[in-house]
Coordinates of C-alpha atoms and ligand atoms in Angstrom, one line a residue:
M194 CA 81.0 87.7 -44.9
P195 CA 82.4 91.2 -44.8
I196 CA 86.2 91.3 -44.9
R197 CA 87.8 93.9 -42.8
S198 CA 89.5 96.6 -44.8
S199 CA 92.6 96.4 -42.7
V200 CA 93.1 92.8 -43.7
Y201 CA 92.6 93.7 -47.3
A202 CA 95.2 96.5 -47.0
A203 CA 97.7 94.1 -45.5
C204 CA 97.1 91.6 -48.3
A205 CA 97.6 94.2 -50.9
V206 CA 101.0 94.8 -49.5
V207 CA 101.7 91.1 -49.4
V208 CA 100.8 90.6 -53.0
A209 CA 102.7 93.7 -54.2
A210 CA 105.8 92.3 -52.4
L211 CA 105.3 88.9 -54.1
V212 CA 105.0 90.3 -57.5
V213 CA 108.2 92.2 -57.4
G214 CA 109.9 89.4 -55.5
A215 CA 110.6 91.7 -52.6
A216 CA 109.4 89.5 -49.8
A217 CA 111.6 89.4 -46.7
P218 CA 114.6 87.2 -47.0
V219 CA 114.6 84.1 -44.9
A220 CA 116.7 84.2 -41.7
A221 CA 118.8 81.2 -41.0
A222 CA 117.5 79.4 -37.9
P223 CA 119.5 77.0 -35.7
L224 CA 119.1 73.5 -37.1
D225 CA 120.2 71.2 -34.3
P226 CA 117.7 70.9 -31.4
A227 CA 120.4 69.4 -29.2
D228 CA 122.3 72.7 -29.3
L229 CA 119.3 74.8 -28.2
G230 CA 118.8 76.3 -24.9
G231 CA 115.4 77.8 -24.1
S232 CA 116.3 81.5 -23.9
A233 CA 118.5 81.6 -27.0
V234 CA 115.7 80.6 -29.3
S235 CA 112.8 82.1 -27.5
G236 CA 110.8 84.2 -29.9
T237 CA 111.3 87.9 -29.6
V238 CA 108.2 90.0 -29.7
A239 CA 107.9 92.1 -32.7
P240 CA 108.3 95.8 -32.2
V241 CA 105.0 97.6 -31.7
A242 CA 104.0 100.2 -34.3
A243 CA 105.9 103.5 -34.0
A244 CA 105.7 104.8 -30.4
P245 CA 104.3 108.2 -29.8
P246 CA 106.7 110.9 -28.5
E247 CA 107.9 110.2 -24.9
A248 CA 105.8 112.9 -23.3
T249 CA 102.5 111.6 -24.8
R250 CA 103.3 108.0 -24.1
P251 CA 101.4 106.4 -21.2
G252 CA 103.9 106.4 -18.4
G253 CA 105.5 109.5 -19.6
R254 CA 109.0 110.3 -18.5
S255 CA 109.2 107.6 -15.9
G256 CA 109.2 104.9 -18.6
A257 CA 107.0 103.3 -21.2
V258 CA 104.0 101.1 -20.7
G259 CA 104.0 97.7 -22.5
A260 CA 101.3 97.5 -25.1
P261 CA 98.3 95.4 -24.3
G262 CA 98.5 93.4 -27.5
V263 CA 100.9 92.7 -30.4
D264 CA 98.5 93.9 -33.1
D265 CA 97.3 90.5 -34.3
P266 CA 94.6 91.3 -36.9
F267 CA 92.2 88.8 -35.3
F268 CA 93.1 89.0 -31.6
P269 CA 94.4 92.5 -31.0
L270 CA 94.6 92.1 -27.2
A271 CA 96.4 88.7 -27.3
G272 CA 100.1 88.9 -26.3
N273 CA 101.7 92.0 -24.9
G274 CA 104.3 94.5 -25.9
G275 CA 107.7 95.0 -24.3
I276 CA 108.2 91.5 -22.8
D277 CA 109.8 88.3 -24.0
V278 CA 109.0 85.3 -21.8
Q279 CA 111.9 82.8 -21.5
D280 CA 110.3 80.2 -19.2
Y281 CA 107.0 79.4 -17.5
D282 CA 106.9 77.3 -14.3
L283 CA 103.3 76.5 -13.5
R284 CA 102.7 74.7 -10.1
L285 CA 99.0 73.9 -10.1
S286 CA 96.4 71.7 -8.5
Y287 CA 93.0 70.8 -9.7
N288 CA 90.1 69.0 -8.1
P289 CA 87.6 67.7 -10.6
A290 CA 85.0 67.4 -7.8
T291 CA 85.0 71.2 -7.1
D292 CA 86.4 72.3 -10.5
R293 CA 88.8 74.5 -8.6
L294 CA 92.2 75.3 -10.1
E295 CA 94.9 76.9 -7.9
G296 CA 98.5 77.4 -8.0
T297 CA 101.4 79.7 -8.8
A298 CA 102.9 80.8 -12.1
T299 CA 106.5 81.8 -12.2
L300 CA 107.6 83.6 -15.4
R301 CA 111.2 84.4 -16.3
I302 CA 110.9 87.4 -18.7
V303 CA 113.2 89.8 -20.5
A304 CA 112.2 93.4 -21.0
T305 CA 112.4 94.4 -24.7
Q306 CA 111.9 98.0 -23.9
D307 CA 111.9 100.2 -20.7
L308 CA 108.8 99.2 -18.8
R309 CA 107.1 101.2 -16.1
R310 CA 104.2 98.8 -16.5
F311 CA 103.5 95.6 -18.6
D312 CA 100.7 93.2 -19.1
L313 CA 100.1 89.5 -19.1
D314 CA 97.0 87.8 -20.4
L315 CA 94.8 86.2 -17.8
R316 CA 91.0 85.8 -17.6
K317 CA 89.2 85.7 -14.3
F318 CA 90.7 84.1 -11.2
T319 CA 91.5 85.6 -7.8
L320 CA 95.0 86.7 -7.4
G321 CA 97.4 86.5 -4.4
T322 CA 100.3 88.9 -4.1
V323 CA 102.0 89.3 -7.5
T324 CA 105.8 89.9 -7.2
V325 CA 108.4 91.1 -9.6
D326 CA 111.9 90.0 -8.5
G327 CA 110.5 89.2 -5.1
V328 CA 109.0 92.6 -4.5
P329 CA 105.2 93.0 -4.5
A330 CA 103.9 94.8 -7.6
A331 CA 100.7 96.9 -8.1
I332 CA 98.0 95.1 -10.0
T333 CA 95.1 96.3 -12.1
R334 CA 92.9 94.2 -14.3
D335 CA 91.1 95.1 -17.5
G336 CA 89.4 92.3 -19.2
Q337 CA 92.0 89.7 -20.2
E338 CA 94.8 92.2 -19.4
L339 CA 96.6 91.7 -16.1
Q340 CA 98.5 94.9 -15.7
I341 CA 101.6 94.7 -13.5
T342 CA 103.4 97.8 -12.2
P343 CA 106.7 96.8 -10.6
K344 CA 108.1 98.9 -7.8
R345 CA 110.8 100.2 -10.1
T346 CA 110.9 100.7 -13.8
L347 CA 112.5 97.7 -15.7
R348 CA 115.2 98.6 -18.1
K349 CA 115.3 97.3 -21.7
G350 CA 117.2 94.1 -21.8
A351 CA 116.7 93.3 -18.1
A352 CA 115.8 89.8 -17.0
F353 CA 113.2 89.6 -14.3
T354 CA 110.9 87.1 -12.6
V355 CA 107.2 87.5 -12.0
V356 CA 105.3 85.3 -9.6
V357 CA 101.5 85.1 -9.9
P358 CA 99.6 83.1 -7.2
Y359 CA 96.0 82.5 -8.4
A360 CA 92.9 80.4 -7.8
G361 CA 89.4 79.9 -9.1
V362 CA 87.1 77.9 -11.3
P363 CA 88.4 78.1 -14.8
E364 CA 86.0 79.3 -17.4
P365 CA 86.4 77.8 -20.9
V366 CA 87.0 80.5 -23.5
V367 CA 84.4 80.6 -26.3
D368 CA 85.8 81.4 -29.7
P369 CA 84.3 83.6 -32.5
D370 CA 83.4 80.3 -34.2
G371 CA 81.5 79.1 -31.2
S372 CA 83.9 76.4 -30.1
S373 CA 85.3 76.1 -26.6
E374 CA 88.9 76.0 -25.5
G375 CA 91.1 76.6 -22.5
F376 CA 90.4 74.5 -19.4
V377 CA 87.3 72.5 -20.4
P378 CA 85.8 70.1 -17.8
T379 CA 85.1 66.5 -18.8
K380 CA 83.3 63.7 -16.9
D381 CA 86.5 62.7 -15.2
G382 CA 88.8 65.7 -15.3
A383 CA 89.5 68.4 -17.9
V384 CA 90.6 68.6 -21.5
V385 CA 93.1 71.5 -21.9
V386 CA 93.6 73.0 -25.4
N387 CA 94.3 76.7 -26.3
E388 CA 94.1 77.4 -30.0
P389 CA 93.9 80.3 -30.6
Q390 CA 93.3 82.0 -27.2
G391 CA 92.6 79.5 -24.4
S392 CA 95.8 79.8 -22.4
P393 CA 94.7 82.9 -20.4
G394 CA 91.8 80.8 -19.3
W395 CA 94.1 78.8 -17.1
Y396 CA 97.4 80.6 -16.6
P397 CA 98.9 84.1 -17.0
A398 CA 100.6 84.1 -20.4
N399 CA 102.1 86.3 -23.1
D400 CA 99.5 84.8 -25.3
T401 CA 101.1 85.3 -28.7
P402 CA 102.5 82.5 -31.0
R403 CA 105.5 84.8 -31.5
D404 CA 106.6 84.4 -27.9
K405 CA 107.8 80.8 -27.6
A406 CA 109.2 79.7 -24.3
T407 CA 110.2 76.6 -22.3
Y408 CA 107.6 75.2 -19.8
T409 CA 107.5 73.3 -16.6
I410 CA 103.9 72.3 -15.7
A411 CA 103.4 70.5 -12.4
M412 CA 99.8 69.4 -11.7
T413 CA 98.5 67.9 -8.5
V414 CA 95.3 65.8 -8.8
P415 CA 93.4 63.3 -6.7
A416 CA 94.9 59.8 -6.7
G417 CA 93.7 57.8 -9.7
V418 CA 93.6 60.8 -11.9
T419 CA 96.5 61.2 -14.5
A420 CA 97.6 64.7 -15.6
V421 CA 99.3 64.7 -19.0
G422 CA 101.4 67.7 -20.2
N423 CA 103.8 68.6 -22.9
G424 CA 107.3 67.2 -23.2
A425 CA 108.9 64.7 -20.7
L426 CA 107.5 63.4 -17.5
V427 CA 110.1 64.6 -15.0
S428 CA 108.4 63.1 -11.9
Q429 CA 105.3 61.5 -10.6
T430 CA 104.9 61.5 -6.8
S431 CA 102.0 60.6 -4.5
A432 CA 101.3 61.8 -1.0
G433 CA 98.1 62.2 1.1
G434 CA 95.8 60.8 -1.5
R435 CA 97.0 63.1 -4.3
T436 CA 99.5 62.7 -7.1
T437 CA 101.7 65.4 -8.6
F438 CA 102.8 65.0 -12.3
T439 CA 105.6 67.3 -13.3
W440 CA 106.1 67.8 -17.1
R441 CA 109.0 69.7 -18.8
E442 CA 109.0 70.9 -22.4
R443 CA 112.5 72.1 -23.0
F444 CA 111.9 73.1 -26.6
P445 CA 110.4 76.5 -27.5
M446 CA 106.6 76.3 -27.3
A447 CA 103.9 78.8 -28.2
P448 CA 101.3 79.3 -25.4
Y449 CA 98.5 78.0 -27.5
L450 CA 100.2 74.6 -27.8
T451 CA 100.4 73.9 -24.0
T452 CA 98.3 71.3 -22.3
I453 CA 97.8 69.6 -18.9
T454 CA 94.8 67.4 -19.8
L455 CA 93.7 65.3 -16.9
G456 CA 91.3 62.4 -16.1
K457 CA 91.3 58.6 -16.0
F458 CA 93.8 57.5 -18.5
G459 CA 95.6 54.3 -19.4
V460 CA 99.2 55.1 -20.2
T461 CA 101.5 53.3 -22.6
T462 CA 105.2 54.3 -23.0
G463 CA 107.5 53.1 -25.7
R464 CA 109.6 54.5 -28.5
A465 CA 109.2 55.9 -32.0
G466 CA 112.6 55.1 -33.4
S467 CA 114.8 56.7 -30.8
I468 CA 112.1 59.1 -29.5
P469 CA 110.4 58.2 -26.2
T470 CA 106.6 58.0 -26.5
Y471 CA 103.9 58.6 -23.9
V472 CA 100.4 57.8 -25.0
A473 CA 97.4 58.4 -22.6
V474 CA 94.0 56.9 -23.6
D475 CA 90.7 57.3 -21.8
P476 CA 89.5 53.7 -21.1
T477 CA 86.3 54.3 -23.1
Q478 CA 88.4 55.0 -26.2
A479 CA 91.0 52.3 -25.8
A480 CA 89.5 49.7 -28.1
A481 CA 88.7 52.1 -30.9
S482 CA 92.0 53.9 -30.8
A483 CA 94.4 51.0 -30.4
P484 CA 94.8 50.1 -34.1
V485 CA 95.4 53.7 -35.1
L486 CA 97.8 54.5 -32.2
R487 CA 99.9 51.5 -33.1
R488 CA 100.9 53.3 -36.2
L489 CA 102.2 56.4 -34.5
P490 CA 105.9 55.4 -34.8
E491 CA 105.4 54.6 -38.4
M492 CA 103.8 58.0 -39.0
V493 CA 106.7 59.8 -37.2
A494 CA 109.2 57.9 -39.4
F495 CA 107.2 58.8 -42.5
L496 CA 107.1 62.5 -41.6
Q497 CA 110.8 62.6 -40.7
D498 CA 111.7 61.1 -44.1
L499 CA 109.5 63.6 -45.9
Y500 CA 110.2 66.8 -44.0
G501 CA 113.2 66.4 -41.7
P502 CA 114.1 65.3 -38.2
Y503 CA 111.2 65.4 -35.6
P504 CA 111.6 68.7 -33.8
F505 CA 111.1 67.7 -30.2
E506 CA 112.5 65.1 -27.7
T507 CA 109.3 63.3 -26.9
V508 CA 106.2 62.3 -28.9
G509 CA 102.8 60.8 -28.1
A510 CA 99.1 61.4 -27.9
I511 CA 96.3 62.1 -25.5
V512 CA 93.0 60.4 -26.4
D513 CA 90.2 61.8 -24.2
N514 CA 86.5 61.2 -24.1
A515 CA 85.6 64.8 -24.6
P516 CA 82.6 65.2 -26.9
E517 CA 82.1 68.7 -25.4
L518 CA 85.2 69.7 -27.4
G519 CA 84.4 68.5 -30.9
Y520 CA 87.9 68.8 -32.4
A521 CA 91.5 67.6 -32.0
L522 CA 94.5 69.9 -31.4
E523 CA 98.2 69.6 -32.1
T524 CA 99.4 70.3 -28.6
Q525 CA 103.2 70.2 -28.6
T526 CA 104.7 66.7 -28.4
K527 CA 101.2 65.2 -27.5
P528 CA 98.3 66.1 -29.7
V529 CA 94.9 66.0 -27.9
F530 CA 92.0 64.1 -29.4
D531 CA 88.4 64.5 -28.2
R532 CA 87.8 60.8 -29.1
A533 CA 89.6 57.9 -30.7
P534 CA 91.2 59.4 -33.8
D535 CA 91.0 57.8 -37.2
E536 CA 94.3 57.3 -39.1
L537 CA 94.3 60.6 -41.0
T538 CA 93.4 62.6 -37.9
L539 CA 96.4 61.2 -36.1
L540 CA 98.6 61.8 -39.1
H541 CA 97.2 65.4 -39.4
E542 CA 98.0 66.3 -35.8
L543 CA 101.5 64.7 -35.9
S544 CA 102.3 66.6 -39.1
H545 CA 101.5 69.8 -37.2
Q546 CA 104.5 69.1 -35.0
W547 CA 106.6 70.2 -38.0
Y548 CA 104.2 72.8 -39.5
G549 CA 102.4 74.6 -36.8
D550 CA 104.4 73.7 -33.7
A551 CA 108.0 74.0 -34.8
V552 CA 107.3 76.4 -37.7
T553 CA 104.6 78.7 -36.4
L554 CA 102.7 81.6 -37.9
R555 CA 103.4 85.2 -36.7
Q556 CA 99.8 86.3 -37.3
W557 CA 96.6 84.2 -37.1
P558 CA 95.4 85.1 -40.6
D559 CA 98.3 83.0 -41.9
I560 CA 96.6 79.9 -40.4
W561 CA 96.8 78.1 -43.8
L562 CA 100.5 77.7 -43.1
H563 CA 99.4 75.2 -40.5
E564 CA 96.1 73.7 -41.8
G565 CA 96.9 73.6 -45.5
F566 CA 100.2 71.9 -44.7
A567 CA 98.7 69.3 -42.3
T568 CA 95.9 68.5 -44.8
W569 CA 98.4 68.1 -47.6
S570 CA 100.3 65.8 -45.3
E571 CA 97.2 63.6 -45.1
W572 CA 97.1 63.5 -48.9
I573 CA 100.8 62.5 -49.3
W574 CA 100.4 59.8 -46.6
T575 CA 97.4 58.4 -48.5
E576 CA 99.3 58.6 -51.8
R577 CA 102.3 56.8 -50.4
H578 CA 100.2 54.1 -48.9
G579 CA 98.5 52.9 -52.0
G580 CA 95.4 55.2 -51.8
Q581 CA 94.3 58.1 -53.8
T582 CA 97.2 60.3 -55.0
A583 CA 97.4 63.9 -54.0
A584 CA 96.9 64.8 -57.6
Q585 CA 93.7 62.8 -57.7
R586 CA 92.5 64.4 -54.5
F587 CA 93.2 67.8 -56.0
A588 CA 91.4 66.9 -59.3
E589 CA 88.4 65.7 -57.3
L590 CA 88.2 68.9 -55.3
A591 CA 88.7 71.0 -58.4
Q592 CA 85.3 69.8 -59.5
E593 CA 83.6 71.5 -56.6
P594 CA 81.2 74.1 -57.9
G595 CA 81.8 77.8 -57.3
N596 CA 79.4 78.0 -54.4
S597 CA 81.1 75.2 -52.5
Y598 CA 82.6 75.6 -49.0
L599 CA 85.9 74.9 -50.7
W600 CA 86.5 78.3 -52.3
N601 CA 85.7 80.8 -49.6
P602 CA 87.2 82.5 -47.7
P603 CA 90.5 82.3 -49.7
P604 CA 92.9 80.5 -47.4
G605 CA 95.5 83.3 -47.2
D606 CA 92.9 85.8 -46.2
P607 CA 90.3 84.2 -44.0
G608 CA 88.9 87.7 -43.2
E609 CA 87.8 87.2 -39.6
A610 CA 88.6 85.1 -36.6
A611 CA 85.4 83.1 -37.0
N612 CA 86.9 81.7 -40.2
L613 CA 90.2 80.5 -38.8
F614 CA 89.2 76.9 -39.2
A615 CA 87.0 77.1 -42.2
G616 CA 87.1 74.2 -44.6
S617 CA 88.6 76.3 -47.3
V618 CA 91.7 77.0 -45.1
Y619 CA 92.3 73.3 -44.9
D620 CA 91.3 72.0 -48.3
R621 CA 92.0 74.9 -50.6
G622 CA 95.2 75.5 -48.5
A623 CA 96.3 71.9 -49.3
M624 CA 95.3 72.4 -52.9
T625 CA 97.7 75.4 -53.0
L626 CA 100.6 73.2 -52.0
Q627 CA 99.6 70.5 -54.5
A628 CA 99.2 73.1 -57.2
L629 CA 102.7 74.3 -56.3
R630 CA 104.0 70.7 -56.5
E631 CA 102.6 70.2 -59.9
K632 CA 103.9 73.6 -61.1
I633 CA 107.5 73.3 -59.9
G634 CA 107.9 69.5 -59.8
D635 CA 108.6 67.1 -57.0
P636 CA 112.3 67.8 -56.5
A637 CA 111.9 71.5 -56.1
F638 CA 108.6 71.1 -54.1
F639 CA 110.2 68.8 -51.6
T640 CA 113.2 71.0 -51.3
V641 CA 110.9 73.9 -50.5
M642 CA 109.0 71.9 -47.8
R643 CA 112.2 70.7 -46.2
R644 CA 114.0 74.0 -46.3
W645 CA 110.9 75.8 -44.9
Y646 CA 111.0 73.5 -41.9
A647 CA 114.8 73.5 -41.5
E648 CA 115.2 77.2 -41.8
H649 CA 112.3 78.2 -39.5
K650 CA 112.2 75.4 -36.9
Y651 CA 111.4 76.9 -33.5
G652 CA 110.6 80.2 -35.1
N653 CA 107.7 82.2 -36.7
V654 CA 106.8 82.7 -40.3
S655 CA 104.6 84.6 -42.7
T656 CA 103.2 83.7 -46.1
P657 CA 105.4 86.1 -48.1
E658 CA 108.4 84.3 -46.7
F659 CA 107.0 81.0 -48.0
V660 CA 106.4 82.5 -51.4
A661 CA 110.0 83.9 -51.4
L662 CA 111.4 80.5 -50.7
A663 CA 109.3 78.8 -53.3
Q664 CA 110.4 81.4 -55.9
Q665 CA 114.1 81.1 -54.9
V666 CA 114.1 77.3 -55.1
S667 CA 112.1 77.1 -58.3
Q668 CA 113.6 80.1 -60.0
Q669 CA 110.0 81.0 -61.1
D670 CA 108.0 84.1 -60.5
L671 CA 105.1 82.8 -58.4
G672 CA 103.4 86.0 -57.5
A673 CA 100.4 85.6 -59.7
F674 CA 100.2 81.9 -58.8
F675 CA 100.0 82.5 -55.0
K676 CA 97.8 85.5 -55.4
A677 CA 95.3 83.4 -57.3
W678 CA 95.4 80.4 -54.9
L679 CA 95.7 82.2 -51.6
Y680 CA 94.1 85.6 -51.8
T681 CA 91.5 85.6 -54.6
P682 CA 87.9 84.8 -53.4
G683 CA 85.9 82.3 -55.3
K684 CA 86.8 79.3 -57.5
P685 CA 89.9 80.2 -59.6
A686 CA 88.8 80.9 -63.2
F687 CA 91.6 78.8 -64.6
L688 CA 90.3 75.6 -63.1
A689 CA 88.5 74.1 -66.1
D690 CA 84.8 73.5 -65.4
D691 CA 84.3 70.4 -67.4
G692 CA 80.8 70.0 -66.1
A693 CA 81.6 66.6 -64.5
P694 CA 79.2 65.7 -61.7
V695 CA 80.6 66.7 -58.3
A696 CA 78.5 64.4 -56.1
S697 CA 81.0 61.6 -55.3
A698 CA 80.3 60.2 -51.9
R699 CA 83.6 61.6 -50.5
L700 CA 82.9 65.1 -51.7
A701 CA 79.3 65.0 -50.4
A702 CA 80.7 63.9 -47.0
S703 CA 83.2 66.7 -46.9
E704 CA 80.7 69.3 -47.9
G705 CA 80.2 71.6 -44.9
G706 CA 83.1 70.0 -43.2
G707 CA 83.1 66.4 -41.7
R708 CA 84.6 66.7 -38.3
R709 CA 87.1 69.5 -38.1
R710 CA 90.6 68.8 -37.0
Ligands
LIG57 N1 94.1 73.2 -35.1 C1 93.2 72.2 -35.0 C2 93.6 71.2 -36.1 O1 93.4 71.4 -37.2 C3 91.8 72.7 -35.2 C4 91.2 73.6 -34.2 C5 91.6 74.3 -33.2 C6 89.8 73.8 -34.3 N2 90.6 74.9 -32.6 C7 89.5 74.7 -33.2 C8 88.8 73.4 -35.1 C9 88.2 75.1 -33.0 C10 87.5 73.8 -34.9 C11 87.2 74.6 -33.9 O2 94.3 70.3 -35.8
LIG58 ZN1 95.1 71.0 -38.2

């Protein structure tokens, strides 16, 4: 598949920086979740590329216009310039019988530049009167851009509140790889997942992983339906044949990790160590998922030992019956499964709470920082539970022929959005970590993994920062190593081709992907 030249150019810069060891230094991040308030740790939006002179800028002398995107190479219109959302308060209702979603979104935002106008991302829906600090604002719409012109220009640094009343039948967002996301109807409700761009399919968002915020999601549904969101259940009240579930995630969360999956669920609450658990299971999946879900506390304990303290205050899972989805997602605090997960799928999504949810990419082409890490987590879980070691798994994969799914695209440079969840991003991404482990040894490797988490928890990261940390900890020049593993297409030449047969049952099964997670 053709690789966009802009991505090539970006990678050339990355590799050059690696070779001379000039990658950006790691900024220390706060370590204790208990000390964090939402706004203090909310991600700031990166500055947009050099602004044109004042006079030529849209908005001219009366103030700048926030950019419609934050220059993600895969999703240029996702996210918006000039704003930093602190908190979302979504008050919604949904009726599965009519498929109608309606409600009000209240966003507390800080202007990161003077703003005559700014955008949010929202697809479709009919709008009520949008206000900024209580005053009606002028609205225009352009595709997924909801353009908001407040009565007066907002000054850089100002905090303001936007209220967006909206209603309509949500349309699932179809991704470049053909999969559906957003608010996806099921037999008894809806499964709600947003990686990478589903959020604007059900609420107005600054839809970039760089702008983490706290969330309250209140959802009113017909009696008998359960709505499950991120974080803690603040209240559950019934009146007039309807129930309102109010969920609060007080830890920073990227928009793509939100959920309010709803339907008929059996709920089990408990504890994983000291962490409260909430597990919601579709009755059709109860029997098949019970033996796996029973191990959730053990998995959380395992991952904490390995990587550091669990980043959030609640944990759990949502097991739906949603064959229309076809994948699981690491929604924050409660991963969503489209069916009863197997052991490694549950472990995979839980490990994303560390790598993906707490430590989140800045740009989508760095997706291996999520999927390679979660896949390697499966390997180490298997190794530590008497199964195949990660080294054995690596050796097995290293036998894959040059034309295998495994080698292309290279995980650090997936090339285009349709390749975000390619098998190579997962498996060659995990091989990269295992190769690093074997190169620098377990003590250095686990120090890298733990520091990567501790130093970037609640923040955003890029591959050069990971390389810089690995070099710093190991005191080795790893530029050529990472260039070969992450950025060079095809099977690395240094993997000896001993001509051994590749057709083990396991490899055959993974050829072309098994089920993607
Ligand atoms: N992030 C998911 C995981 O690995 C995968 C995922 C999200 C996905 N959206 C997708 C896979 C669409 C296939 C298609 O846990
Ligand atoms: Zn994953």
